[in-house]
């Protein structure tokens, strides 16, 4: 459905530009899918009564994902349902965990930090060979680890100020790290 809509839009746009219809259709399709995800995230933020929290989860998860790559579903629908479920679960868990004693949160944040670092050190990044940065997997691995360390220090700083937000950051990062473990046979994702 999204693909068909993208083709219709690209056919109209191709008449006004020098680009091939397939290239424009791909760009339109990616834009539509991203808008659907963004609108859903905003809706979830309103439904759980904490838009900032869900955006923090999205940014922490997505930032590490840009650096490290990760498992991809073969169809948009599966990606959409699983992504929205995961991000919502992280946001709700962060709201609940934000009520826990700070000492316990520090311990759980430390374990999340160690798990994330361990996964990247052992499994590396999962960058698609078609991606421009594929030849820089080692650099992306170290940038990912640096990002995790910086975010852990930041989380320790804001933990006393906003336990829910600190938890959202750390859970978003460890959840993204876990996507590096999943290897689907026949996919183009390769271990660094």
mmCIF file of C-alpha atoms in Angstrom:
data_model
loop_
_atom_site.group_PDB
_atom_site.id
_atom_site.type_symbol
_atom_site.label_atom_id
_atom_site.label_comp_id
_atom_site.label_asym_id
_atom_site.label_seq_id
_atom_site.Cartn_x
_atom_site.Cartn_y
_atom_site.Cartn_z
ATOM 1 C CA UNK A 1 0.000 0.000 0.000
ATOM 2 C CA UNK A 2 2.748 2.471 0.974
ATOM 3 C CA UNK A 3 4.826 1.301 -1.980
ATOM 4 C CA UNK A 4 1.923 1.850 -4.405
ATOM 5 C CA UNK A 5 1.294 5.332 -3.008
ATOM 6 C CA UNK A 6 5.010 6.118 -3.345
ATOM 7 C CA UNK A 7 4.995 5.035 -6.986
ATOM 8 C CA UNK A 8 2.006 7.269 -7.756
ATOM 9 C CA UNK A 9 3.654 10.251 -6.104
ATOM 10 C CA UNK A 10 6.990 9.569 -7.821
ATOM 11 C CA UNK A 11 5.346 9.307 -11.246
ATOM 12 C CA UNK A 12 3.923 12.796 -10.774
ATOM 13 C CA UNK A 13 7.245 14.142 -9.487
ATOM 14 C CA UNK A 14 9.320 12.482 -12.217
ATOM 15 C CA UNK A 15 7.644 14.636 -14.825
ATOM 16 C CA UNK A 16 9.003 17.697 -13.016
ATOM 17 C CA UNK A 17 12.593 16.453 -12.491
ATOM 18 C CA UNK A 18 15.449 14.583 -14.134
ATOM 19 C CA UNK A 19 15.569 11.739 -11.597
ATOM 20 C CA UNK A 20 14.432 8.193 -12.261
ATOM 21 C CA UNK A 21 11.006 7.215 -10.973
ATOM 22 C CA UNK A 22 12.399 4.350 -8.840
ATOM 23 C CA UNK A 23 14.793 6.655 -6.975
ATOM 24 C CA UNK A 24 12.051 9.148 -6.186
ATOM 25 C CA UNK A 25 9.622 6.352 -5.238
ATOM 26 C CA UNK A 26 12.172 4.969 -2.783
ATOM 27 C CA UNK A 27 12.686 8.389 -1.181
ATOM 28 C CA UNK A 28 8.947 9.010 -0.948
ATOM 29 C CA UNK A 29 8.370 5.556 0.564
ATOM 30 C CA UNK A 30 11.052 6.093 3.231
ATOM 31 C CA UNK A 31 9.574 9.524 4.043
ATOM 32 C CA UNK A 32 6.023 8.153 4.383
ATOM 33 C CA UNK A 33 7.204 5.294 6.612
ATOM 34 C CA UNK A 34 9.190 7.685 8.805
ATOM 35 C CA UNK A 35 6.197 10.002 9.147
ATOM 36 C CA UNK A 36 3.957 7.096 10.140
ATOM 37 C CA UNK A 37 6.431 6.073 12.844
ATOM 38 C CA UNK A 38 6.858 9.651 14.087
ATOM 39 C CA UNK A 39 3.114 10.314 14.296
ATOM 40 C CA UNK A 40 2.653 7.021 16.158
ATOM 41 C CA UNK A 41 5.441 7.916 18.602
ATOM 42 C CA UNK A 42 3.840 11.299 19.269
ATOM 43 C CA UNK A 43 0.447 9.652 19.765
ATOM 44 C CA UNK A 44 1.953 7.150 22.203
ATOM 45 C CA UNK A 45 3.587 10.041 24.073
ATOM 46 C CA UNK A 46 0.211 11.702 24.501
ATOM 47 C CA UNK A 47 -1.457 8.420 25.508
ATOM 48 C CA UNK A 48 1.081 7.688 28.256
ATOM 49 C CA UNK A 49 0.950 11.349 29.257
ATOM 50 C CA UNK A 50 4.704 11.873 28.798
ATOM 51 C CA UNK A 51 5.710 13.045 25.334
ATOM 52 C CA UNK A 52 9.219 14.011 26.460
ATOM 53 C CA UNK A 53 9.858 10.532 27.872
ATOM 54 C CA UNK A 54 8.931 8.723 24.647
ATOM 55 C CA UNK A 55 11.056 11.167 22.635
ATOM 56 C CA UNK A 56 14.012 10.514 24.959
ATOM 57 C CA UNK A 57 13.577 6.775 24.380
ATOM 58 C CA UNK A 58 13.405 7.336 20.614
ATOM 59 C CA UNK A 59 16.507 9.552 20.507
ATOM 60 C CA UNK A 60 18.653 7.297 22.712
ATOM 61 C CA UNK A 61 17.645 4.153 20.808
ATOM 62 C CA UNK A 62 17.952 5.743 17.356
ATOM 63 C CA UNK A 63 21.256 7.508 18.032
ATOM 64 C CA UNK A 64 23.002 4.274 18.906
ATOM 65 C CA UNK A 65 21.247 2.492 16.030
ATOM 66 C CA UNK A 66 22.671 4.981 13.526
ATOM 67 C CA UNK A 67 26.174 4.138 14.756
ATOM 68 C CA UNK A 68 25.908 0.410 15.397
ATOM 69 C CA UNK A 69 23.259 -0.853 13.013
ATOM 70 C CA UNK A 70 21.188 -3.794 14.161
ATOM 71 C CA UNK A 71 18.589 -6.356 13.226
ATOM 72 C CA UNK A 72 16.110 -5.362 10.508
ATOM 73 C CA UNK A 73 12.766 -6.966 9.797
ATOM 74 C CA UNK A 74 12.052 -7.922 6.215
ATOM 75 C CA UNK A 75 8.717 -6.057 6.127
ATOM 76 C CA UNK A 76 7.688 -2.593 7.269
ATOM 77 C CA UNK A 77 4.645 -3.895 9.164
ATOM 78 C CA UNK A 78 6.785 -6.170 11.375
ATOM 79 C CA UNK A 79 9.301 -3.395 11.940
ATOM 80 C CA UNK A 80 6.539 -0.928 12.782
ATOM 81 C CA UNK A 81 4.704 -3.175 15.256
ATOM 82 C CA UNK A 82 7.872 -4.361 16.989
ATOM 83 C CA UNK A 83 9.471 -0.902 17.122
ATOM 84 C CA UNK A 84 6.378 0.768 18.531
ATOM 85 C CA UNK A 85 5.874 -2.048 21.051
ATOM 86 C CA UNK A 86 9.501 -1.893 22.159
ATOM 87 C CA UNK A 87 9.631 1.895 22.486
ATOM 88 C CA UNK A 88 6.308 1.971 24.347
ATOM 89 C CA UNK A 89 7.457 -0.793 26.691
ATOM 90 C CA UNK A 90 10.679 1.073 27.430
ATOM 91 C CA UNK A 91 8.774 4.283 28.141
ATOM 92 C CA UNK A 92 6.311 2.533 30.470
ATOM 93 C CA UNK A 93 9.113 0.652 32.237
ATOM 94 C CA UNK A 94 10.961 3.952 32.667
ATOM 95 C CA UNK A 95 7.911 5.528 34.283
ATOM 96 C CA UNK A 96 7.651 2.629 36.740
ATOM 97 C CA UNK A 97 11.389 2.366 37.403
ATOM 98 C CA UNK A 98 11.558 6.118 37.967
ATOM 99 C CA UNK A 99 9.719 5.478 41.248
ATOM 100 C CA UNK A 100 12.377 3.040 42.504
ATOM 101 C CA UNK A 101 15.055 3.927 45.032
ATOM 102 C CA UNK A 102 17.990 5.741 43.374
ATOM 103 C CA UNK A 103 20.504 3.222 44.778
ATOM 104 C CA UNK A 104 18.726 0.368 42.997
ATOM 105 C CA UNK A 105 18.503 2.406 39.812
ATOM 106 C CA UNK A 106 22.243 3.057 39.884
ATOM 107 C CA UNK A 107 22.880 -0.677 40.096
ATOM 108 C CA UNK A 108 20.471 -1.465 37.246
ATOM 109 C CA UNK A 109 21.922 1.363 35.119
ATOM 110 C CA UNK A 110 25.415 -0.035 35.688
ATOM 111 C CA UNK A 111 24.313 -3.505 34.537
ATOM 112 C CA UNK A 112 22.659 -2.019 31.444
ATOM 113 C CA UNK A 113 25.899 -0.146 30.718
ATOM 114 C CA UNK A 114 28.051 -3.278 31.113
ATOM 115 C CA UNK A 115 25.697 -5.366 28.941
ATOM 116 C CA UNK A 116 25.745 -2.739 26.165
ATOM 117 C CA UNK A 117 29.530 -2.455 26.166
ATOM 118 C CA UNK A 118 29.958 -6.241 26.299
ATOM 119 C CA UNK A 119 27.631 -6.801 23.332
ATOM 120 C CA UNK A 120 29.491 -4.263 21.206
ATOM 121 C CA UNK A 121 32.897 -5.623 22.163
ATOM 122 C CA UNK A 122 31.941 -9.242 21.497
ATOM 123 C CA UNK A 123 29.487 -8.963 18.597
ATOM 124 C CA UNK A 124 30.538 -5.663 17.025
ATOM 125 C CA UNK A 125 28.307 -3.592 14.813
ATOM 126 C CA UNK A 126 25.747 -4.939 12.378
ATOM 127 C CA UNK A 127 26.070 -2.673 9.381
ATOM 128 C CA UNK A 128 24.404 -3.509 6.075
ATOM 129 C CA UNK A 129 27.007 -3.947 3.285
ATOM 130 C CA UNK A 130 24.977 -1.556 1.092
ATOM 131 C CA UNK A 131 25.444 1.257 3.613
ATOM 132 C CA UNK A 132 28.045 3.899 2.734
ATOM 133 C CA UNK A 133 29.764 3.516 6.139
ATOM 134 C CA UNK A 134 30.142 -0.271 5.763
ATOM 135 C CA UNK A 135 33.916 0.005 5.269
ATOM 136 C CA UNK A 136 34.195 1.932 8.539
ATOM 137 C CA UNK A 137 32.709 -0.741 10.801
ATOM 138 C CA UNK A 138 35.638 -0.656 13.242
ATOM 139 C CA UNK A 139 35.343 3.107 13.610
ATOM 140 C CA UNK A 140 31.577 2.812 14.101
ATOM 141 C CA UNK A 141 32.153 0.164 16.767
ATOM 142 C CA UNK A 142 34.398 2.490 18.761
ATOM 143 C CA UNK A 143 32.088 5.451 18.201
ATOM 144 C CA UNK A 144 29.215 3.303 19.501
ATOM 145 C CA UNK A 145 31.185 2.373 22.604
ATOM 146 C CA UNK A 146 32.167 6.020 23.139
ATOM 147 C CA UNK A 147 28.522 7.049 22.768
ATOM 148 C CA UNK A 148 27.465 4.464 25.372
ATOM 149 C CA UNK A 149 30.129 5.677 27.818
ATOM 150 C CA UNK A 150 29.189 9.349 27.367
ATOM 151 C CA UNK A 151 25.493 8.572 27.787
ATOM 152 C CA UNK A 152 26.205 6.502 30.917
ATOM 153 C CA UNK A 153 28.055 9.456 32.473
ATOM 154 C CA UNK A 154 25.164 11.750 31.486
ATOM 155 C CA UNK A 155 22.647 9.294 32.966
ATOM 156 C CA UNK A 156 24.551 9.291 36.263
ATOM 157 C CA UNK A 157 24.410 13.087 36.265
ATOM 158 C CA UNK A 158 20.640 13.368 35.660
ATOM 159 C CA UNK A 159 19.617 10.296 37.691
ATOM 160 C CA UNK A 160 18.892 12.354 40.802
ATOM 161 C CA UNK A 161 17.129 15.056 38.800
ATOM 162 C CA UNK A 162 14.888 12.844 36.681
ATOM 163 C CA UNK A 163 15.049 9.105 37.359
ATOM 164 C CA UNK A 164 12.475 8.292 34.654
ATOM 165 C CA UNK A 165 14.396 10.137 31.945
ATOM 166 C CA UNK A 166 17.719 8.624 33.035
ATOM 167 C CA UNK A 167 16.146 5.169 32.950
ATOM 168 C CA UNK A 168 14.646 5.844 29.506
ATOM 169 C CA UNK A 169 18.070 6.715 28.102
ATOM 170 C CA UNK A 170 19.793 3.660 29.557
ATOM 171 C CA UNK A 171 16.999 1.240 28.598
ATOM 172 C CA UNK A 172 16.887 2.670 25.060
ATOM 173 C CA UNK A 173 20.618 2.072 24.701
ATOM 174 C CA UNK A 174 20.643 -1.462 26.111
ATOM 175 C CA UNK A 175 17.600 -2.389 23.988
ATOM 176 C CA UNK A 176 19.332 -1.185 20.832
ATOM 177 C CA UNK A 177 22.463 -3.100 21.847
ATOM 178 C CA UNK A 178 20.387 -6.264 22.082
ATOM 179 C CA UNK A 179 19.388 -5.898 18.414
ATOM 180 C CA UNK A 180 23.021 -6.619 17.570
ATOM 181 C CA UNK A 181 22.596 -10.165 18.908
ATOM 182 C CA UNK A 182 19.876 -11.189 16.492
ATOM 183 C CA UNK A 183 21.254 -12.684 13.331
ATOM 184 C CA UNK A 184 18.809 -13.801 10.708
ATOM 185 C CA UNK A 185 20.083 -16.340 8.212
ATOM 186 C CA UNK A 186 20.453 -14.934 4.744
ATOM 187 C CA UNK A 187 20.416 -11.252 5.737
ATOM 188 C CA UNK A 188 23.020 -8.802 4.570
ATOM 189 C CA UNK A 189 23.967 -7.731 8.108
ATOM 190 C CA UNK A 190 27.491 -8.751 8.954
ATOM 191 C CA UNK A 191 29.402 -8.830 12.194
ATOM 192 C CA UNK A 192 32.416 -6.513 12.606
#
